Amino acid sequence: MNPDKIKIQVKNLIKDFGSLHVLQGVTTDIHEGEVVVVIGPSGSGKSTFLRCLNRLEETTSGRIIIDGQELTDPKTDINRLRERVGMVFQHFNLFNNMPVLRNLILAPVDLKKCSKTEAKERAMAMLKRVGLEEKANAYPRELSGGQKQRVAIARSLCMKPDIMLFDEPTSALDPEMVGEVLDVMKELARDGMTMVVVTHEMGFAREVAHRVLFMADGQILEEGTPDQIFRDPQNPRTRDFLNKVL
Ligand code: ADP
Ligand code: MG
């Protein structure tokens, strides 16, 4: 982690859905190469927070600044910015009617990031990185859940992101497939990727996170190193939550 470079600055982020106040003033700085794990009860706004970071949701107020560029600034090329922020969802979101390789080259080619040949080369390299080179021509239906999620990660990496957001990437997987996906994420973290990960995998948080944020009611109620949060949580809500999940 590079403590001298702030990658994502979030200042007093507020998000309402109508009269529902989902994010109620979230403030945090995320540094280059930092791995931040977000935990908290269902409905606390974790997914909404991630979705605001790559502007899948419009914010109600507050500021999000990525690499010095304000997300809401009309001068910011939001598509460009979004290309650099990869996102992996619980339910893979692969195109089931096309083979893995086509899933991977679709966005880079459509967005004219590179030629088809270059896109294919990068796609094969990314498949290799997640250990699925031999599945390039397979259809998603021929893959296990864990393999699909590794393909989804590879697809994200094809856009050359320098930030990766993960929203419960292992929650939909059978238990025996969780490890292979977490292993890929651990390797990304080791390679210095800036990552924000919503997960209930406390082992992953302990091992990989630089910082853990505990969210409840649309706010960060507590944050600290995994050691601080898991060994000595200060907020009663954090304690209560950890008692339930650990
Ligand atoms: P979490 O990921 O922590 O479970 P979410 O961010 O998904 O929480 O949801 C937080 C709250 O916002 C929930 O009450 C949810 O119903 C509400 N919410 C999320 N997305 C929308 C939406 N598009 N429209 C209305 N309400 C929403
Ligand atoms: Mg969620």
PDB file of C-alpha atoms and ligand atoms in Angstrom:
ATOM      1  CA  MET A   1       0.000   0.000   0.000  1.00  0.00           C
ATOM      2  CA  ASN A   2       1.148   3.502  -0.840  1.00  0.00           C
ATOM      3  CA  PRO A   3       0.163   5.789   2.051  1.00  0.00           C
ATOM      4  CA  ASP A   4       1.227   8.849   0.033  1.00  0.00           C
ATOM      5  CA  LYS A   5      -1.325   8.381  -2.692  1.00  0.00           C
ATOM      6  CA  ILE A   6      -5.049   8.656  -2.117  1.00  0.00           C
ATOM      7  CA  LYS A   7      -6.846   6.757  -4.832  1.00  0.00           C
ATOM      8  CA  ILE A   8     -10.467   7.237  -3.762  1.00  0.00           C
ATOM      9  CA  GLN A   9     -11.659  10.119  -1.642  1.00  0.00           C
ATOM     10  CA  VAL A  10     -15.198   9.943  -0.306  1.00  0.00           C
ATOM     11  CA  LYS A  11     -16.528  12.989   1.499  1.00  0.00           C
ATOM     12  CA  ASN A  12     -19.840  13.065   3.283  1.00  0.00           C
ATOM     13  CA  LEU A  13     -21.503  10.838   0.700  1.00  0.00           C
ATOM     14  CA  ILE A  14     -25.269  10.858   0.921  1.00  0.00           C
ATOM     15  CA  LYS A  15     -27.613   8.691  -1.106  1.00  0.00           C
ATOM     16  CA  ASP A  16     -31.377   8.733  -0.797  1.00  0.00           C
ATOM     17  CA  PHE A  17     -33.858   6.561  -2.615  1.00  0.00           C
ATOM     18  CA  GLY A  18     -36.911   8.761  -2.308  1.00  0.00           C
ATOM     19  CA  SER A  19     -37.541   9.105   1.388  1.00  0.00           C
ATOM     20  CA  LEU A  20     -35.148   6.258   2.213  1.00  0.00           C
ATOM     21  CA  HIS A  21     -31.832   7.605   3.507  1.00  0.00           C
ATOM     22  CA  VAL A  22     -29.504   4.800   2.470  1.00  0.00           C
ATOM     23  CA  LEU A  23     -26.087   6.460   2.821  1.00  0.00           C
ATOM     24  CA  GLN A  24     -26.007   9.020   5.562  1.00  0.00           C
ATOM     25  CA  GLY A  25     -22.655  10.726   5.261  1.00  0.00           C
ATOM     26  CA  VAL A  26     -19.887   8.287   4.387  1.00  0.00           C
ATOM     27  CA  THR A  27     -16.375   9.703   4.558  1.00  0.00           C
ATOM     28  CA  THR A  28     -13.195   7.758   3.913  1.00  0.00           C
ATOM     29  CA  ASP A  29      -9.936   7.863   1.973  1.00  0.00           C
ATOM     30  CA  ILE A  30      -8.722   4.748   0.194  1.00  0.00           C
ATOM     31  CA  HIS A  31      -5.057   4.603  -0.707  1.00  0.00           C
ATOM     32  CA  GLU A  32      -3.324   3.130  -3.713  1.00  0.00           C
ATOM     33  CA  GLY A  33      -2.875  -0.595  -3.251  1.00  0.00           C
ATOM     34  CA  GLU A  34      -5.045  -0.635  -0.180  1.00  0.00           C
ATOM     35  CA  VAL A  35      -7.454  -3.517   0.410  1.00  0.00           C
ATOM     36  CA  VAL A  36     -10.549  -2.326   2.261  1.00  0.00           C
ATOM     37  CA  VAL A  37     -13.096  -4.875   3.399  1.00  0.00           C
ATOM     38  CA  VAL A  38     -16.608  -3.604   4.109  1.00  0.00           C
ATOM     39  CA  ILE A  39     -18.729  -5.593   6.542  1.00  0.00           C
ATOM     40  CA  GLY A  40     -22.112  -4.940   8.070  1.00  0.00           C
ATOM     41  CA  PRO A  41     -25.672  -6.192   8.306  1.00  0.00           C
ATOM     42  CA  SER A  42     -27.881  -6.684   5.289  1.00  0.00           C
ATOM     43  CA  GLY A  43     -29.528  -3.450   4.170  1.00  0.00           C
ATOM     44  CA  SER A  44     -26.852  -1.219   5.702  1.00  0.00           C
ATOM     45  CA  GLY A  45     -25.903   0.310   2.345  1.00  0.00           C
ATOM     46  CA  LYS A  46     -22.776  -1.651   1.414  1.00  0.00           C
ATOM     47  CA  SER A  47     -23.834  -2.383  -2.167  1.00  0.00           C
ATOM     48  CA  THR A  48     -25.109   1.149  -2.645  1.00  0.00           C
ATOM     49  CA  PHE A  49     -21.756   2.470  -1.450  1.00  0.00           C
ATOM     50  CA  LEU A  50     -19.879   0.357  -4.025  1.00  0.00           C
ATOM     51  CA  ARG A  51     -22.332   1.304  -6.770  1.00  0.00           C
ATOM     52  CA  CYS A  52     -21.813   4.983  -6.040  1.00  0.00           C
ATOM     53  CA  LEU A  53     -18.048   4.523  -6.381  1.00  0.00           C
ATOM     54  CA  ASN A  54     -18.321   3.673 -10.065  1.00  0.00           C
ATOM     55  CA  ARG A  55     -21.461   5.696 -10.564  1.00  0.00           C
ATOM     56  CA  LEU A  56     -23.849   2.883 -11.205  1.00  0.00           C
ATOM     57  CA  GLU A  57     -25.852   5.044  -8.794  1.00  0.00           C
ATOM     58  CA  GLU A  58     -26.062   8.810  -8.881  1.00  0.00           C
ATOM     59  CA  THR A  59     -25.199  10.285  -5.525  1.00  0.00           C
ATOM     60  CA  THR A  60     -27.578  12.618  -3.727  1.00  0.00           C
ATOM     61  CA  SER A  61     -24.794  14.769  -2.321  1.00  0.00           C
ATOM     62  CA  GLY A  62     -21.217  14.619  -1.150  1.00  0.00           C
ATOM     63  CA  ARG A  63     -18.055  14.091  -3.127  1.00  0.00           C
ATOM     64  CA  ILE A  64     -16.277  11.133  -4.659  1.00  0.00           C
ATOM     65  CA  ILE A  65     -12.856  11.872  -6.084  1.00  0.00           C
ATOM     66  CA  ILE A  66     -10.920   9.178  -7.908  1.00  0.00           C
ATOM     67  CA  ASP A  67      -7.315   9.959  -8.780  1.00  0.00           C
ATOM     68  CA  GLY A  68      -8.102  13.632  -8.325  1.00  0.00           C
ATOM     69  CA  GLN A  69     -11.121  13.529 -10.639  1.00  0.00           C
ATOM     70  CA  GLU A  70     -14.486  14.398  -9.189  1.00  0.00           C
ATOM     71  CA  LEU A  71     -17.134  11.886 -10.284  1.00  0.00           C
ATOM     72  CA  THR A  72     -19.887  14.500 -10.456  1.00  0.00           C
ATOM     73  CA  ASP A  73     -17.814  17.070 -12.343  1.00  0.00           C
ATOM     74  CA  PRO A  74     -19.407  17.474 -15.785  1.00  0.00           C
ATOM     75  CA  LYS A  75     -15.884  17.712 -17.216  1.00  0.00           C
ATOM     76  CA  THR A  76     -15.057  14.211 -15.995  1.00  0.00           C
ATOM     77  CA  ASP A  77     -15.308  11.560 -18.700  1.00  0.00           C
ATOM     78  CA  ILE A  78     -17.342   9.119 -16.647  1.00  0.00           C
ATOM     79  CA  ASN A  79     -16.994   6.227 -19.089  1.00  0.00           C
ATOM     80  CA  ARG A  80     -13.232   6.565 -19.078  1.00  0.00           C
ATOM     81  CA  LEU A  81     -13.207   6.669 -15.321  1.00  0.00           C
ATOM     82  CA  ARG A  82     -15.525   3.697 -15.063  1.00  0.00           C
ATOM     83  CA  GLU A  83     -13.235   1.618 -17.271  1.00  0.00           C
ATOM     84  CA  ARG A  84     -10.581   1.969 -14.625  1.00  0.00           C
ATOM     85  CA  VAL A  85     -12.881   0.826 -11.833  1.00  0.00           C
ATOM     86  CA  GLY A  86     -13.742  -2.857 -12.264  1.00  0.00           C
ATOM     87  CA  MET A  87     -16.683  -4.390 -10.498  1.00  0.00           C
ATOM     88  CA  VAL A  88     -17.457  -8.001  -9.668  1.00  0.00           C
ATOM     89  CA  PHE A  89     -20.943  -8.960  -8.520  1.00  0.00           C
ATOM     90  CA  GLN A  90     -22.415 -11.810  -6.556  1.00  0.00           C
ATOM     91  CA  HIS A  91     -24.099 -13.202  -9.678  1.00  0.00           C
ATOM     92  CA  PHE A  92     -21.247 -13.087 -12.235  1.00  0.00           C
ATOM     93  CA  ASN A  93     -23.358 -11.382 -14.954  1.00  0.00           C
ATOM     94  CA  LEU A  94     -21.697 -13.273 -17.778  1.00  0.00           C
ATOM     95  CA  PHE A  95     -23.360 -13.505 -21.192  1.00  0.00           C
ATOM     96  CA  ASN A  96     -24.521 -17.112 -21.275  1.00  0.00           C
ATOM     97  CA  ASN A  97     -24.990 -17.206 -25.037  1.00  0.00           C
ATOM     98  CA  MET A  98     -21.344 -16.659 -25.841  1.00  0.00           C
ATOM     99  CA  PRO A  99     -18.133 -18.493 -25.013  1.00  0.00           C
ATOM    100  CA  VAL A 100     -15.808 -17.298 -22.277  1.00  0.00           C
ATOM    101  CA  LEU A 101     -13.319 -15.645 -24.631  1.00  0.00           C
ATOM    102  CA  ARG A 102     -16.037 -13.598 -26.324  1.00  0.00           C
ATOM    103  CA  ASN A 103     -17.321 -12.508 -22.929  1.00  0.00           C
ATOM    104  CA  LEU A 104     -13.844 -11.226 -22.184  1.00  0.00           C
ATOM    105  CA  ILE A 105     -13.132  -9.345 -25.402  1.00  0.00           C
ATOM    106  CA  LEU A 106     -16.584  -7.814 -25.821  1.00  0.00           C
ATOM    107  CA  ALA A 107     -16.149  -4.627 -23.808  1.00  0.00           C
ATOM    108  CA  PRO A 108     -12.518  -3.866 -24.724  1.00  0.00           C
ATOM    109  CA  VAL A 109     -13.329  -4.225 -28.445  1.00  0.00           C
ATOM    110  CA  ASP A 110     -16.681  -2.388 -28.283  1.00  0.00           C
ATOM    111  CA  LEU A 111     -15.141   0.487 -26.389  1.00  0.00           C
ATOM    112  CA  LYS A 112     -12.277   0.507 -28.877  1.00  0.00           C
ATOM    113  CA  LYS A 113      -9.698   0.103 -26.193  1.00  0.00           C
ATOM    114  CA  CYS A 114      -7.641  -2.080 -28.504  1.00  0.00           C
ATOM    115  CA  SER A 115      -7.729  -4.277 -31.596  1.00  0.00           C
ATOM    116  CA  LYS A 116      -9.434  -7.654 -31.522  1.00  0.00           C
ATOM    117  CA  THR A 117      -6.077  -9.422 -31.637  1.00  0.00           C
ATOM    118  CA  GLU A 118      -4.778  -7.457 -28.683  1.00  0.00           C
ATOM    119  CA  ALA A 119      -8.021  -8.027 -26.798  1.00  0.00           C
ATOM    120  CA  LYS A 120      -7.733 -11.778 -27.364  1.00  0.00           C
ATOM    121  CA  GLU A 121      -4.130 -11.825 -26.200  1.00  0.00           C
ATOM    122  CA  ARG A 122      -5.000  -9.955 -23.052  1.00  0.00           C
ATOM    123  CA  ALA A 123      -8.057 -12.121 -22.462  1.00  0.00           C
ATOM    124  CA  MET A 124      -5.942 -15.272 -22.670  1.00  0.00           C
ATOM    125  CA  ALA A 125      -3.391 -13.773 -20.297  1.00  0.00           C
ATOM    126  CA  MET A 126      -6.132 -12.873 -17.809  1.00  0.00           C
ATOM    127  CA  LEU A 127      -7.689 -16.340 -18.090  1.00  0.00           C
ATOM    128  CA  LYS A 128      -4.275 -17.753 -17.324  1.00  0.00           C
ATOM    129  CA  ARG A 129      -4.045 -15.492 -14.328  1.00  0.00           C
ATOM    130  CA  VAL A 130      -7.247 -16.940 -12.875  1.00  0.00           C
ATOM    131  CA  GLY A 131      -6.229 -20.469 -13.865  1.00  0.00           C
ATOM    132  CA  LEU A 132      -8.807 -20.984 -16.621  1.00  0.00           C
ATOM    133  CA  GLU A 133      -6.888 -20.809 -19.898  1.00  0.00           C
ATOM    134  CA  GLU A 134      -8.352 -24.117 -21.001  1.00  0.00           C
ATOM    135  CA  LYS A 135     -11.905 -22.739 -20.679  1.00  0.00           C
ATOM    136  CA  ALA A 136     -11.578 -20.034 -23.340  1.00  0.00           C
ATOM    137  CA  ASN A 137     -14.000 -21.764 -25.682  1.00  0.00           C
ATOM    138  CA  ALA A 138     -16.382 -23.107 -23.069  1.00  0.00           C
ATOM    139  CA  TYR A 139     -19.821 -21.614 -22.493  1.00  0.00           C
ATOM    140  CA  PRO A 140     -20.653 -20.281 -19.039  1.00  0.00           C
ATOM    141  CA  ARG A 141     -23.191 -23.095 -18.513  1.00  0.00           C
ATOM    142  CA  GLU A 142     -20.324 -25.586 -18.732  1.00  0.00           C
ATOM    143  CA  LEU A 143     -18.542 -23.956 -15.816  1.00  0.00           C
ATOM    144  CA  SER A 144     -18.938 -24.328 -12.068  1.00  0.00           C
ATOM    145  CA  GLY A 145     -19.944 -21.302 -10.005  1.00  0.00           C
ATOM    146  CA  GLY A 146     -16.380 -20.779  -8.849  1.00  0.00           C
ATOM    147  CA  GLN A 147     -15.097 -20.931 -12.412  1.00  0.00           C
ATOM    148  CA  LYS A 148     -17.759 -18.463 -13.559  1.00  0.00           C
ATOM    149  CA  GLN A 149     -16.751 -16.024 -10.894  1.00  0.00           C
ATOM    150  CA  ARG A 150     -13.067 -16.376 -11.847  1.00  0.00           C
ATOM    151  CA  VAL A 151     -14.076 -15.675 -15.461  1.00  0.00           C
ATOM    152  CA  ALA A 152     -15.984 -12.598 -14.263  1.00  0.00           C
ATOM    153  CA  ILE A 153     -12.853 -11.382 -12.494  1.00  0.00           C
ATOM    154  CA  ALA A 154     -10.756 -12.035 -15.601  1.00  0.00           C
ATOM    155  CA  ARG A 155     -13.299 -10.119 -17.683  1.00  0.00           C
ATOM    156  CA  SER A 156     -12.998  -7.156 -15.367  1.00  0.00           C
ATOM    157  CA  LEU A 157      -9.210  -7.291 -15.546  1.00  0.00           C
ATOM    158  CA  CYS A 158      -9.341  -7.143 -19.348  1.00  0.00           C
ATOM    159  CA  MET A 159     -10.314  -3.469 -19.014  1.00  0.00           C
ATOM    160  CA  LYS A 160      -7.050  -2.793 -17.179  1.00  0.00           C
ATOM    161  CA  PRO A 161      -8.686  -1.371 -14.079  1.00  0.00           C
ATOM    162  CA  ASP A 162      -6.576   0.038 -11.312  1.00  0.00           C
ATOM    163  CA  ILE A 163      -9.373  -0.236  -8.776  1.00  0.00           C
ATOM    164  CA  MET A 164     -11.508  -3.334  -8.250  1.00  0.00           C
ATOM    165  CA  LEU A 165     -14.810  -3.389  -6.390  1.00  0.00           C
ATOM    166  CA  PHE A 166     -16.190  -6.727  -5.220  1.00  0.00           C
ATOM    167  CA  ASP A 167     -19.766  -7.061  -3.971  1.00  0.00           C
ATOM    168  CA  GLU A 168     -20.102 -10.341  -2.079  1.00  0.00           C
ATOM    169  CA  PRO A 169     -18.244 -12.241  -4.797  1.00  0.00           C
ATOM    170  CA  THR A 170     -18.460 -15.583  -3.023  1.00  0.00           C
ATOM    171  CA  SER A 171     -21.938 -15.387  -1.484  1.00  0.00           C
ATOM    172  CA  ALA A 172     -23.652 -17.293  -4.281  1.00  0.00           C
ATOM    173  CA  LEU A 173     -21.068 -20.080  -4.386  1.00  0.00           C
ATOM    174  CA  ASP A 174     -21.135 -23.557  -2.944  1.00  0.00           C
ATOM    175  CA  PRO A 175     -18.750 -23.641   0.021  1.00  0.00           C
ATOM    176  CA  GLU A 176     -16.164 -25.782  -1.739  1.00  0.00           C
ATOM    177  CA  MET A 177     -15.733 -23.126  -4.444  1.00  0.00           C
ATOM    178  CA  VAL A 178     -15.223 -20.129  -2.218  1.00  0.00           C
ATOM    179  CA  GLY A 179     -11.521 -20.765  -1.744  1.00  0.00           C
ATOM    180  CA  GLU A 180     -10.563 -20.705  -5.425  1.00  0.00           C
ATOM    181  CA  VAL A 181     -12.196 -17.283  -5.871  1.00  0.00           C
ATOM    182  CA  LEU A 182     -10.654 -15.866  -2.712  1.00  0.00           C
ATOM    183  CA  ASP A 183      -7.264 -17.151  -3.869  1.00  0.00           C
ATOM    184  CA  VAL A 184      -7.552 -15.141  -7.091  1.00  0.00           C
ATOM    185  CA  MET A 185      -8.513 -12.073  -5.070  1.00  0.00           C
ATOM    186  CA  LYS A 186      -5.614 -12.584  -2.685  1.00  0.00           C
ATOM    187  CA  GLU A 187      -3.227 -12.671  -5.591  1.00  0.00           C
ATOM    188  CA  LEU A 188      -4.674  -9.452  -6.996  1.00  0.00           C
ATOM    189  CA  ALA A 189      -4.184  -7.856  -3.599  1.00  0.00           C
ATOM    190  CA  ARG A 190      -0.598  -9.068  -3.458  1.00  0.00           C
ATOM    191  CA  ASP A 191       0.009  -7.541  -6.897  1.00  0.00           C
ATOM    192  CA  GLY A 192      -0.971  -4.170  -5.462  1.00  0.00           C
ATOM    193  CA  MET A 193      -4.502  -3.703  -6.770  1.00  0.00           C
ATOM    194  CA  THR A 194      -6.602  -1.142  -4.906  1.00  0.00           C
ATOM    195  CA  MET A 195      -9.610  -3.144  -3.750  1.00  0.00           C
ATOM    196  CA  VAL A 196     -12.885  -2.509  -1.948  1.00  0.00           C
ATOM    197  CA  VAL A 197     -14.486  -5.796  -1.002  1.00  0.00           C
ATOM    198  CA  VAL A 198     -17.903  -6.354   0.547  1.00  0.00           C
ATOM    199  CA  THR A 199     -17.766  -9.838   2.020  1.00  0.00           C
ATOM    200  CA  HIS A 200     -18.791 -12.041   4.901  1.00  0.00           C
ATOM    201  CA  GLU A 201     -15.553 -13.996   4.583  1.00  0.00           C
ATOM    202  CA  MET A 202     -13.899 -12.881   7.777  1.00  0.00           C
ATOM    203  CA  GLY A 203     -10.896 -15.128   7.156  1.00  0.00           C
ATOM    204  CA  PHE A 204     -10.198 -13.221   3.950  1.00  0.00           C
ATOM    205  CA  ALA A 205     -10.578  -9.918   5.795  1.00  0.00           C
ATOM    206  CA  ARG A 206      -8.172 -11.045   8.508  1.00  0.00           C
ATOM    207  CA  GLU A 207      -5.592 -12.241   6.064  1.00  0.00           C
ATOM    208  CA  VAL A 208      -5.745  -9.656   3.291  1.00  0.00           C
ATOM    209  CA  ALA A 209      -7.426  -6.423   4.396  1.00  0.00           C
ATOM    210  CA  HIS A 210      -5.406  -3.410   5.387  1.00  0.00           C
ATOM    211  CA  ARG A 211      -8.562  -1.924   6.839  1.00  0.00           C
ATOM    212  CA  VAL A 212     -12.037  -3.085   7.752  1.00  0.00           C
ATOM    213  CA  LEU A 213     -15.046  -0.767   7.653  1.00  0.00           C
ATOM    214  CA  PHE A 214     -18.099  -1.690   9.646  1.00  0.00           C
ATOM    215  CA  MET A 215     -21.220  -0.177   8.087  1.00  0.00           C
ATOM    216  CA  ALA A 216     -24.660   0.046   9.626  1.00  0.00           C
ATOM    217  CA  ASP A 217     -27.591   2.317   8.848  1.00  0.00           C
ATOM    218  CA  GLY A 218     -25.727   3.937   5.975  1.00  0.00           C
ATOM    219  CA  GLN A 219     -22.765   5.026   8.041  1.00  0.00           C
ATOM    220  CA  ILE A 220     -19.294   3.788   8.837  1.00  0.00           C
ATOM    221  CA  LEU A 221     -19.747   3.108  12.533  1.00  0.00           C
ATOM    222  CA  GLU A 222     -16.261   1.771  13.089  1.00  0.00           C
ATOM    223  CA  GLU A 223     -13.065   1.180  11.148  1.00  0.00           C
ATOM    224  CA  GLY A 224      -9.665  -0.196  11.879  1.00  0.00           C
ATOM    225  CA  THR A 225      -7.161  -2.897  11.072  1.00  0.00           C
ATOM    226  CA  PRO A 226      -8.619  -6.414  10.980  1.00  0.00           C
ATOM    227  CA  ASP A 227      -6.889  -7.042  14.274  1.00  0.00           C
ATOM    228  CA  GLN A 228      -8.570  -4.060  15.921  1.00  0.00           C
ATOM    229  CA  ILE A 229     -11.995  -4.820  14.517  1.00  0.00           C
ATOM    230  CA  PHE A 230     -12.037  -8.557  15.129  1.00  0.00           C
ATOM    231  CA  ARG A 231     -10.154  -8.690  18.420  1.00  0.00           C
ATOM    232  CA  ASP A 232     -11.316  -5.547  20.105  1.00  0.00           C
ATOM    233  CA  PRO A 233     -14.355  -3.963  18.468  1.00  0.00           C
ATOM    234  CA  GLN A 234     -15.353  -0.739  20.219  1.00  0.00           C
ATOM    235  CA  ASN A 235     -18.865  -0.163  18.947  1.00  0.00           C
ATOM    236  CA  PRO A 236     -21.595  -2.384  20.452  1.00  0.00           C
ATOM    237  CA  ARG A 237     -23.161  -2.727  16.994  1.00  0.00           C
ATOM    238  CA  THR A 238     -19.874  -4.076  15.607  1.00  0.00           C
ATOM    239  CA  ARG A 239     -19.615  -6.520  18.510  1.00  0.00           C
ATOM    240  CA  ASP A 240     -23.177  -7.649  18.019  1.00  0.00           C
ATOM    241  CA  PHE A 241     -22.637  -8.164  14.285  1.00  0.00           C
ATOM    242  CA  LEU A 242     -19.400 -10.092  14.748  1.00  0.00           C
ATOM    243  CA  ASN A 243     -20.988 -12.318  17.374  1.00  0.00           C
ATOM    244  CA  LYS A 244     -23.561 -13.300  14.796  1.00  0.00           C
ATOM    245  CA  VAL A 245     -21.213 -13.997  11.886  1.00  0.00           C
ATOM    246  CA  LEU A 246     -18.084 -15.391  13.542  1.00  0.00           C
TER     247      LEU A 246
HETATM  248  P1  ADP B   1     -26.501  -3.976   1.636  1.00  0.00           P
HETATM  249  O1  ADP B   1     -25.685  -4.192   0.403  1.00  0.00           O
HETATM  250  O2  ADP B   1     -25.684  -3.533   2.819  1.00  0.00           O
HETATM  251  O3  ADP B   1     -27.347  -5.157   1.982  1.00  0.00           O
HETATM  252  P2  ADP B   1     -27.971  -2.124  -0.014  1.00  0.00           P
HETATM  253  O4  ADP B   1     -27.028  -1.036  -0.376  1.00  0.00           O
HETATM  254  O5  ADP B   1     -28.249  -3.142  -1.034  1.00  0.00           O
HETATM  255  O6  ADP B   1     -27.500  -2.777   1.369  1.00  0.00           O
HETATM  256  O7  ADP B   1     -29.371  -1.502   0.396  1.00  0.00           O
HETATM  257  C1  ADP B   1     -29.507  -0.520   1.385  1.00  0.00           C
HETATM  258  C2  ADP B   1     -30.957  -0.064   1.437  1.00  0.00           C
HETATM  259  O8  ADP B   1     -31.258   0.631   0.235  1.00  0.00           O
HETATM  260  C3  ADP B   1     -31.963  -1.185   1.537  1.00  0.00           C
HETATM  261  O9  ADP B   1     -32.994  -0.765   2.382  1.00  0.00           O
HETATM  262  C4  ADP B   1     -32.450  -1.352   0.126  1.00  0.00           C
HETATM  263  O10 ADP B   1     -33.773  -1.860   0.098  1.00  0.00           O
HETATM  264  C5  ADP B   1     -32.387   0.064  -0.397  1.00  0.00           C
HETATM  265  N1  ADP B   1     -32.167   0.146  -1.852  1.00  0.00           N
HETATM  266  C6  ADP B   1     -31.089  -0.317  -2.530  1.00  0.00           C
HETATM  267  N2  ADP B   1     -31.182  -0.077  -3.848  1.00  0.00           N
HETATM  268  C7  ADP B   1     -32.378   0.568  -4.013  1.00  0.00           C
HETATM  269  C8  ADP B   1     -33.082   1.088  -5.152  1.00  0.00           C
HETATM  270  N3  ADP B   1     -32.561   1.014  -6.387  1.00  0.00           N
HETATM  271  N4  ADP B   1     -34.273   1.674  -4.932  1.00  0.00           N
HETATM  272  C9  ADP B   1     -34.794   1.768  -3.694  1.00  0.00           C
HETATM  273  N5  ADP B   1     -34.199   1.309  -2.586  1.00  0.00           N
HETATM  274  C10 ADP B   1     -33.014   0.712  -2.721  1.00  0.00           C
HETATM  275 MG    MG B   2     -25.449  -5.882  -0.799  1.00  0.00          MG
END
